[in-house]
Amino acid sequence: MPATPSGARGAIITGWGTALPDEIVTNVDLESKMDTDDAWIRDRTGIAQRHVGGTTAGLSTEAGRAAIEMSGVDPAEIDALVLATTTPDRMVPASASTVQNMLGLSCGAFDVNAACSGWVYALVTAHGLIAMGSEKVLVIGTDTLDRITDYTDRNTGILFGNGSGAALLEAVDGAGQMLGWDLDSLGEAESALFAEIGGFLQMEGREVFRRAVRLMADSATKALTSAGVSSDELALVVPHQANIRIISASLERLEIPMEKAAIVLDRTGNTSSASVPLALADALDAGRVGDGDLVLFVGFGAGMSAASAVVRWGADRGPALERPGRAGT
Ligand code: UT7
């Protein structure tokens, strides 16, 4: 479902943060656990290492705190916490509740599970909350995939790692940053990538690869169309960090040069819900995004889900509007 925001009440990102657990597993470390080698993994995926350890709530708290501090927002003023994760720490409650408590927030808090598209789903959801009257929303994407990855299975064990990325959204008068978005799901393909409760990830790698390229290109095209911009106007693309060859093939379809892509997968592997915000933060910290630049977020994942959003960076930070009929905090 692609859509163009009404422009009545938008949002801008005023802070961001990341967290990666200390423990690193390199490709060479994996050679002793499965029949693989460093050169093959680098060549076929672009990944050199991944981080393992930590908890979803712990990493989310670290990334979320950094985003709040950068924005300068008083935590008491945060209206909602949306946590994208496919690896919550427990079945119940939502990991967002634990994070809310650890950050000392007084607000609504809930998890969103759309696999590797999760952070973009959460970002769009947060814009919906802001359109309905929230003023400050913390959007976190975190996964601890080491808990559902079999590191003796060379089909999946080479790909996945843990991490977290967060952004603090603040309401502004007018359109804000987001110009267009798209959320998609292809439930008929869910058997290509799944984990039963208590089990490990199961994946048909080639099938996921094939569908991912098309899903990313289609979803990005819908978001670009709803934003009314063309791919050659983009300054930066922040794709889900699954495999460098998937990114390259989908950008080729979109006629976007690879130099415009934000890439962290060589250092992080596939961190699912965390991958887009980790890559975004890396690009922002490197000064790759200036005022007025158009940025495309595009994710895909199990489901199979896909999600895209087009933002214009540095939109005016006008005064927040009055909250329409909002109860609670
Ligand atoms: O968020 C979404 C998460 N999932 C994905 O994005 C997965 C998408 N799929 C992929 O990234 C790729 O399909 C993989 C990286 C999983 C596999 O790469 P591939 O190029 O599709 O490999 P393949 O399955 O076609 O296998 C090619 C060859 C085979 O050998 P032969 O038959 O050509 O002699 C495999 O046995 O590579 C061999 N192979 C490996 N060799 C070393 C497969 N996996 C490995 C491995 N190490 N880990």
CSV table of C-alpha atoms and ligand atoms in Angstrom, one decimal:
chain,number,residue,atom,x,y,z
A,1,MET,CA,0.0,0.0,0.0
A,2,PRO,CA,1.8,3.2,-1.1
A,3,ALA,CA,0.6,6.6,0.2
A,4,THR,CA,1.4,10.3,0.2
A,5,PRO,CA,1.1,12.0,3.6
A,6,SER,CA,-1.6,14.7,3.9
A,7,GLY,CA,1.0,17.3,4.8
A,8,ALA,CA,-1.2,18.6,7.7
A,9,ARG,CA,1.2,17.5,10.4
A,10,GLY,CA,4.5,15.9,9.7
A,11,ALA,CA,7.7,14.9,11.6
A,12,ILE,CA,11.4,15.3,11.4
A,13,ILE,CA,14.2,13.2,12.9
A,14,THR,CA,16.1,15.2,15.4
A,15,GLY,CA,18.3,12.5,17.0
A,16,TRP,CA,19.6,9.1,16.3
A,17,GLY,CA,21.7,6.4,18.0
A,18,THR,CA,23.0,2.9,17.6
A,19,ALA,CA,24.2,-0.1,19.7
A,20,LEU,CA,26.2,-3.1,18.8
A,21,PRO,CA,27.2,-5.8,21.3
A,22,ASP,CA,31.0,-6.0,22.0
A,23,GLU,CA,31.5,-9.6,20.8
A,24,ILE,CA,32.5,-9.9,17.1
A,25,VAL,CA,32.3,-13.2,15.1
A,26,THR,CA,34.4,-12.9,11.9
A,27,ASN,CA,34.1,-15.1,8.8
A,28,VAL,CA,37.3,-16.8,9.8
A,29,ASP,CA,35.8,-17.7,13.2
A,30,LEU,CA,32.9,-19.4,11.3
A,31,GLU,CA,35.3,-21.6,9.3
A,32,SER,CA,35.8,-23.9,12.4
A,33,LYS,CA,32.0,-24.2,12.9
A,34,MET,CA,30.7,-25.0,9.4
A,35,ASP,CA,31.9,-25.8,5.9
A,36,THR,CA,32.6,-22.3,4.6
A,37,ASP,CA,35.4,-19.8,4.1
A,38,ASP,CA,36.0,-16.1,4.5
A,39,ALA,CA,36.6,-15.5,0.7
A,40,TRP,CA,33.3,-17.2,-0.2
A,41,ILE,CA,31.2,-15.3,2.4
A,42,ARG,CA,32.8,-11.9,1.3
A,43,ASP,CA,32.3,-12.6,-2.3
A,44,ARG,CA,28.7,-14.0,-2.1
A,45,THR,CA,27.3,-11.6,0.6
A,46,GLY,CA,29.7,-8.7,1.3
A,47,ILE,CA,29.8,-9.6,5.0
A,48,ALA,CA,33.1,-9.8,6.9
A,49,GLN,CA,31.9,-9.9,10.5
A,50,ARG,CA,28.8,-9.7,12.7
A,51,HIS,CA,28.2,-8.8,16.4
A,52,VAL,CA,26.6,-11.3,18.8
A,53,GLY,CA,25.3,-11.1,22.4
A,54,GLY,CA,23.2,-8.7,24.3
A,55,THR,CA,19.5,-8.6,24.7
A,56,THR,CA,16.8,-6.8,22.6
A,57,ALA,CA,15.8,-4.6,25.4
A,58,GLY,CA,19.4,-3.8,26.4
A,59,LEU,CA,20.6,-2.9,22.9
A,60,SER,CA,17.3,-0.9,22.3
A,61,THR,CA,17.9,1.1,25.5
A,62,GLU,CA,21.4,2.0,24.5
A,63,ALA,CA,20.4,3.1,21.0
A,64,GLY,CA,17.3,4.8,22.2
A,65,ARG,CA,19.1,6.8,24.9
A,66,ALA,CA,21.7,8.0,22.4
A,67,ALA,CA,18.9,9.2,20.1
A,68,ILE,CA,17.2,11.0,23.0
A,69,GLU,CA,20.4,12.7,24.1
A,70,MET,CA,21.3,13.8,20.6
A,71,SER,CA,17.8,15.4,20.1
A,72,GLY,CA,18.0,17.2,23.5
A,73,VAL,CA,14.4,16.1,24.2
A,74,ASP,CA,13.3,15.7,27.8
A,75,PRO,CA,12.4,12.0,28.1
A,76,ALA,CA,9.3,13.0,30.0
A,77,GLU,CA,8.0,14.6,26.8
A,78,ILE,CA,8.2,11.4,24.7
A,79,ASP,CA,4.6,10.4,23.7
A,80,ALA,CA,5.3,6.9,22.3
A,81,LEU,CA,7.9,4.2,21.9
A,82,VAL,CA,7.6,2.0,18.8
A,83,LEU,CA,10.1,-0.9,18.8
A,84,ALA,CA,10.6,-3.0,15.6
A,85,THR,CA,11.9,-6.4,16.4
A,86,THR,CA,11.5,-10.0,15.3
A,87,THR,CA,13.4,-11.3,18.3
A,88,PRO,CA,11.7,-10.0,21.4
A,89,ASP,CA,13.3,-11.1,24.7
A,90,ARG,CA,10.0,-12.8,25.8
A,91,MET,CA,6.7,-13.8,24.3
A,92,VAL,CA,4.9,-11.4,26.8
A,93,PRO,CA,5.2,-8.5,27.4
A,94,ALA,CA,6.4,-6.5,24.4
A,95,SER,CA,10.1,-5.7,24.7
A,96,ALA,CA,9.1,-2.1,24.2
A,97,SER,CA,7.6,-2.2,27.7
A,98,THR,CA,11.0,-3.2,29.2
A,99,VAL,CA,12.8,-0.5,27.2
A,100,GLN,CA,10.2,2.1,28.3
A,101,ASN,CA,11.0,1.2,31.9
A,102,MET,CA,14.8,1.2,31.4
A,103,LEU,CA,14.6,4.6,29.7
A,104,GLY,CA,12.3,6.0,32.4
A,105,LEU,CA,9.6,7.0,29.8
A,106,SER,CA,6.0,7.6,30.6
A,107,CYS,CA,4.2,6.8,27.4
A,108,GLY,CA,2.6,4.1,25.2
A,109,ALA,CA,5.1,1.4,24.1
A,110,PHE,CA,4.6,-1.5,21.7
A,111,ASP,CA,6.5,-3.8,19.4
A,112,VAL,CA,6.1,-4.1,15.6
A,113,ASN,CA,7.2,-7.3,13.9
A,114,ALA,CA,7.6,-7.0,10.1
A,115,ALA,CA,10.9,-8.9,10.1
A,116,CYS,CA,13.7,-7.0,8.3
A,117,SER,CA,11.2,-4.3,7.0
A,118,GLY,CA,10.3,-3.6,10.6
A,119,TRP,CA,12.0,-0.3,11.2
A,120,VAL,CA,10.5,1.3,8.1
A,121,TYR,CA,7.1,-0.1,9.2
A,122,ALA,CA,7.7,1.4,12.7
A,123,LEU,CA,8.8,4.8,11.1
A,124,VAL,CA,5.6,5.0,9.1
A,125,THR,CA,3.5,4.0,12.1
A,126,ALA,CA,5.2,6.7,14.2
A,127,HIS,CA,4.3,9.3,11.5
A,128,GLY,CA,0.7,8.1,11.8
A,129,LEU,CA,0.8,8.7,15.6
A,130,ILE,CA,2.2,12.2,15.0
A,131,ALA,CA,-0.4,12.9,12.4
A,132,MET,CA,-3.0,12.0,15.2
A,133,GLY,CA,-1.5,14.3,17.8
A,134,SER,CA,1.7,12.8,19.3
A,135,GLU,CA,4.6,15.2,19.4
A,136,LYS,CA,7.7,13.1,20.1
A,137,VAL,CA,8.0,9.5,19.2
A,138,LEU,CA,11.0,7.2,19.7
A,139,VAL,CA,11.4,4.6,16.9
A,140,ILE,CA,13.8,1.8,17.5
A,141,GLY,CA,14.8,-1.2,15.4
A,142,THR,CA,16.6,-4.0,17.2
A,143,ASP,CA,17.3,-7.7,16.7
A,144,THR,CA,19.2,-10.3,18.5
A,145,LEU,CA,19.3,-12.9,15.8
A,146,ASP,CA,22.0,-15.0,17.4
A,147,ARG,CA,19.2,-16.5,19.5
A,148,ILE,CA,17.4,-17.9,16.4
A,149,THR,CA,20.4,-18.6,14.2
A,150,ASP,CA,22.1,-22.0,14.0
A,151,TYR,CA,25.8,-21.0,13.7
A,152,THR,CA,26.6,-24.5,12.4
A,153,ASP,CA,24.3,-24.1,9.4
A,154,ARG,CA,26.2,-22.5,6.5
A,155,ASN,CA,22.9,-21.6,4.7
A,156,THR,CA,22.0,-19.1,7.5
A,157,GLY,CA,24.8,-18.9,10.0
A,158,ILE,CA,27.0,-16.7,7.8
A,159,LEU,CA,24.4,-14.0,7.4
A,160,PHE,CA,22.9,-12.9,10.7
A,161,GLY,CA,24.0,-10.7,13.7
A,162,ASN,CA,22.7,-8.5,16.5
A,163,GLY,CA,22.3,-4.7,16.7
A,164,SER,CA,20.0,-1.7,17.3
A,165,GLY,CA,19.3,1.7,15.7
A,166,ALA,CA,17.0,4.4,16.9
A,167,ALA,CA,15.6,7.7,15.7
A,168,LEU,CA,13.7,10.4,17.7
A,169,LEU,CA,10.8,12.0,15.7
A,170,GLU,CA,9.4,15.4,16.5
A,171,ALA,CA,6.2,16.9,15.2
A,172,VAL,CA,6.4,20.0,13.0
A,173,ASP,CA,3.9,22.3,11.3
A,174,GLY,CA,3.3,21.2,7.7
A,175,ALA,CA,4.6,18.3,5.8
A,176,GLY,CA,7.8,17.4,7.7
A,177,GLN,CA,10.4,15.1,6.2
A,178,MET,CA,8.3,12.2,4.8
A,179,LEU,CA,7.1,12.7,1.3
A,180,GLY,CA,5.8,9.2,0.4
A,181,TRP,CA,5.9,5.6,1.7
A,182,ASP,CA,4.9,2.0,0.9
A,183,LEU,CA,4.2,-1.0,3.0
A,184,ASP,CA,3.9,-4.4,1.4
A,185,SER,CA,3.5,-8.1,2.3
A,186,LEU,CA,3.6,-11.2,0.2
A,187,GLY,CA,2.2,-13.8,2.6
A,188,GLU,CA,2.2,-16.5,-0.1
A,189,ALA,CA,6.0,-16.5,0.1
A,190,GLU,CA,6.3,-16.9,3.9
A,191,SER,CA,7.7,-20.4,3.7
A,192,ALA,CA,10.9,-19.0,2.1
A,193,LEU,CA,12.1,-17.6,5.5
A,194,PHE,CA,10.7,-18.4,8.9
A,195,ALA,CA,11.5,-19.6,12.4
A,196,GLU,CA,9.0,-21.6,14.5
A,197,ILE,CA,8.7,-20.5,18.2
A,198,GLY,CA,11.7,-21.8,19.9
A,199,GLY,CA,13.4,-22.9,16.6
A,200,PHE,CA,16.1,-21.6,14.3
A,201,LEU,CA,15.7,-19.6,11.1
A,202,GLN,CA,14.9,-21.8,8.0
A,203,MET,CA,15.6,-20.2,4.7
A,204,GLU,CA,15.5,-21.0,1.0
A,205,GLY,CA,18.4,-18.6,0.1
A,206,ARG,CA,18.0,-18.5,-3.6
A,207,GLU,CA,14.2,-18.0,-3.4
A,208,VAL,CA,14.6,-15.2,-0.9
A,209,PHE,CA,17.3,-13.6,-3.1
A,210,ARG,CA,15.1,-13.7,-6.2
A,211,ARG,CA,12.0,-12.3,-4.5
A,212,ALA,CA,14.0,-9.7,-2.5
A,213,VAL,CA,15.4,-8.0,-5.6
A,214,ARG,CA,11.9,-7.6,-7.1
A,215,LEU,CA,10.2,-6.7,-3.8
A,216,MET,CA,12.8,-4.0,-3.0
A,217,ALA,CA,12.6,-2.4,-6.5
A,218,ASP,CA,8.8,-2.5,-6.6
A,219,SER,CA,8.3,-1.1,-3.1
A,220,ALA,CA,10.9,1.7,-3.7
A,221,THR,CA,9.2,2.6,-7.0
A,222,LYS,CA,5.8,2.9,-5.3
A,223,ALA,CA,7.2,5.1,-2.5
A,224,LEU,CA,9.1,7.3,-5.1
A,225,THR,CA,5.9,7.6,-7.1
A,226,SER,CA,3.8,8.6,-4.1
A,227,ALA,CA,6.5,11.1,-3.1
A,228,GLY,CA,6.5,12.5,-6.6
A,229,VAL,CA,10.2,12.2,-7.1
A,230,SER,CA,12.4,10.1,-9.4
A,231,SER,CA,15.2,7.9,-8.5
A,232,ASP,CA,17.9,10.1,-10.1
A,233,GLU,CA,17.0,12.9,-7.6
A,234,LEU,CA,18.0,10.8,-4.6
A,235,ALA,CA,21.1,11.7,-2.7
A,236,LEU,CA,21.2,8.5,-0.6
A,237,VAL,CA,19.5,5.1,-0.5
A,238,VAL,CA,19.4,3.2,2.9
A,239,PRO,CA,18.6,-0.4,1.9
A,240,HIS,CA,18.1,-3.4,4.2
A,241,GLN,CA,21.6,-4.9,4.7
A,242,ALA,CA,21.0,-8.5,3.7
A,243,ASN,CA,23.5,-9.2,0.9
A,244,ILE,CA,25.5,-6.7,-1.2
A,245,ARG,CA,24.5,-8.5,-4.3
A,246,ILE,CA,20.7,-8.1,-3.5
A,247,ILE,CA,21.4,-4.4,-2.9
A,248,SER,CA,23.3,-4.0,-6.1
A,249,ALA,CA,20.7,-5.9,-8.2
A,250,SER,CA,17.8,-3.9,-6.8
A,251,LEU,CA,19.5,-0.6,-7.2
A,252,GLU,CA,20.4,-1.5,-10.8
A,253,ARG,CA,16.6,-2.1,-11.5
A,254,LEU,CA,16.0,1.3,-9.9
A,255,GLU,CA,18.8,2.9,-12.0
A,256,ILE,CA,20.5,4.1,-8.9
A,257,PRO,CA,24.3,3.9,-8.7
A,258,MET,CA,25.8,1.9,-5.9
A,259,GLU,CA,27.8,4.9,-4.7
A,260,LYS,CA,24.5,6.3,-3.3
A,261,ALA,CA,23.9,3.3,-1.1
A,262,ALA,CA,24.6,3.4,2.7
A,263,ILE,CA,26.4,0.1,3.5
A,264,VAL,CA,27.3,-1.3,6.9
A,265,LEU,CA,26.7,-5.0,6.3
A,266,ASP,CA,30.4,-5.7,5.9
A,267,ARG,CA,30.8,-4.8,9.6
A,268,THR,CA,27.4,-5.9,11.0
A,269,GLY,CA,26.0,-8.7,8.8
A,270,ASN,CA,22.2,-8.8,8.5
A,271,THR,CA,20.7,-7.3,11.7
A,272,SER,CA,17.1,-7.4,10.5
A,273,SER,CA,15.1,-4.6,12.1
A,274,ALA,CA,18.3,-2.8,13.0
A,275,SER,CA,19.8,-2.8,9.6
A,276,VAL,CA,18.2,0.3,8.1
A,277,PRO,CA,18.7,2.6,11.1
A,278,LEU,CA,22.3,1.3,11.6
A,279,ALA,CA,23.1,2.2,7.9
A,280,LEU,CA,21.3,5.5,8.2
A,281,ALA,CA,23.2,6.5,11.3
A,282,ASP,CA,26.5,5.5,9.7
A,283,ALA,CA,25.7,7.7,6.7
A,284,LEU,CA,24.6,10.6,8.8
A,285,ASP,CA,27.6,10.4,11.1
A,286,ALA,CA,29.8,10.4,8.0
A,287,GLY,CA,28.2,13.6,6.8
A,288,ARG,CA,26.7,12.0,3.7
A,289,VAL,CA,23.4,13.8,4.1
A,290,GLY,CA,22.8,17.5,3.7
A,291,ASP,CA,19.8,19.8,4.1
A,292,GLY,CA,17.3,19.3,1.3
A,293,ASP,CA,18.8,15.9,0.3
A,294,LEU,CA,16.3,13.2,-0.7
A,295,VAL,CA,16.8,9.9,1.1
A,296,LEU,CA,15.1,6.6,0.3
A,297,PHE,CA,14.7,3.8,3.0
A,298,VAL,CA,13.9,0.4,1.5
A,299,GLY,CA,13.6,-2.9,3.4
A,300,PHE,CA,12.4,-6.4,2.7
A,301,GLY,CA,12.3,-9.5,4.8
A,302,ALA,CA,10.4,-12.6,6.0
A,303,GLY,CA,6.7,-12.5,5.4
A,304,MET,CA,7.8,-11.7,2.8
A,305,SER,CA,7.4,-8.1,3.8
A,306,ALA,CA,8.7,-4.9,2.1
A,307,ALA,CA,8.6,-1.3,3.1
A,308,SER,CA,9.9,2.0,1.7
A,309,ALA,CA,9.9,5.7,2.6
A,310,VAL,CA,11.2,8.8,0.9
A,311,VAL,CA,12.2,11.7,3.2
A,312,ARG,CA,13.6,15.1,2.4
A,313,TRP,CA,16.3,15.7,5.0
A,314,GLY,CA,16.5,18.9,7.1
A,315,ALA,CA,12.9,20.1,6.7
A,316,ASP,CA,12.1,23.2,8.8
A,317,ARG,CA,11.8,22.6,12.5
A,318,GLY,CA,8.7,24.7,13.0
A,319,PRO,CA,6.7,24.8,16.2
A,320,ALA,CA,4.6,21.7,16.9
A,321,LEU,CA,0.9,22.0,16.3
A,322,GLU,CA,-1.7,21.8,19.0
A,323,ARG,CA,-2.5,18.2,19.8
A,324,PRO,CA,-6.0,17.3,18.5
A,325,GLY,CA,-8.1,15.5,21.1
A,326,ARG,CA,-5.4,13.4,22.7
A,327,ALA,CA,-6.0,11.6,26.0
A,328,GLY,CA,-3.4,10.1,28.4
A,329,THR,CA,0.2,11.2,29.1
B,1,UT7,O1,16.7,-10.5,5.4
B,1,UT7,C1,16.6,-11.5,4.4
B,1,UT7,C2,17.5,-12.6,4.8
B,1,UT7,N1,17.9,-13.5,3.8
B,1,UT7,C3,18.6,-13.3,2.7
B,1,UT7,O2,18.8,-12.1,2.3
B,1,UT7,C4,19.1,-14.4,1.9
B,1,UT7,C5,19.2,-14.2,0.4
B,1,UT7,N2,20.0,-15.2,-0.2
B,1,UT7,C6,21.4,-15.1,-0.2
B,1,UT7,O3,21.9,-14.2,0.3
B,1,UT7,C7,22.1,-16.2,-0.9
B,1,UT7,O4,21.2,-17.1,-1.5
B,1,UT7,C8,23.1,-17.0,0.1
B,1,UT7,C9,24.2,-16.1,0.6
B,1,UT7,C10,22.3,-17.6,1.3
B,1,UT7,C11,23.7,-18.2,-0.7
B,1,UT7,O5,24.4,-17.6,-1.8
B,1,UT7,P1,24.1,-18.2,-3.3
B,1,UT7,O6,25.0,-17.5,-4.2
B,1,UT7,O7,22.7,-18.2,-3.5
B,1,UT7,O8,24.6,-19.7,-3.1
B,1,UT7,P2,24.0,-21.0,-3.6
B,1,UT7,O9,23.0,-21.5,-2.6
B,1,UT7,O10,23.5,-20.9,-5.0
B,1,UT7,O11,25.2,-22.0,-3.7
B,1,UT7,C12,26.3,-21.8,-4.6
B,1,UT7,C13,27.5,-22.7,-4.2
B,1,UT7,C14,27.0,-24.1,-4.0
B,1,UT7,O12,28.1,-25.0,-4.4
B,1,UT7,P3,28.1,-25.7,-5.9
B,1,UT7,O13,26.8,-26.5,-5.9
B,1,UT7,O14,28.1,-24.5,-6.9
B,1,UT7,O15,29.4,-26.4,-5.9
B,1,UT7,C15,26.9,-24.2,-2.5
B,1,UT7,O16,27.1,-25.5,-2.1
B,1,UT7,O17,28.0,-22.2,-3.0
B,1,UT7,C16,28.0,-23.3,-2.1
B,1,UT7,N3,27.7,-22.7,-0.8
B,1,UT7,C17,28.7,-22.3,0.1
B,1,UT7,N4,30.0,-22.4,0.1
B,1,UT7,C18,30.7,-21.9,1.1
B,1,UT7,C19,26.5,-22.4,-0.3
B,1,UT7,N5,26.7,-21.8,1.0
B,1,UT7,C20,28.0,-21.8,1.2
B,1,UT7,C21,28.8,-21.3,2.3
B,1,UT7,N6,30.1,-21.4,2.2
B,1,UT7,N7,28.2,-20.7,3.4
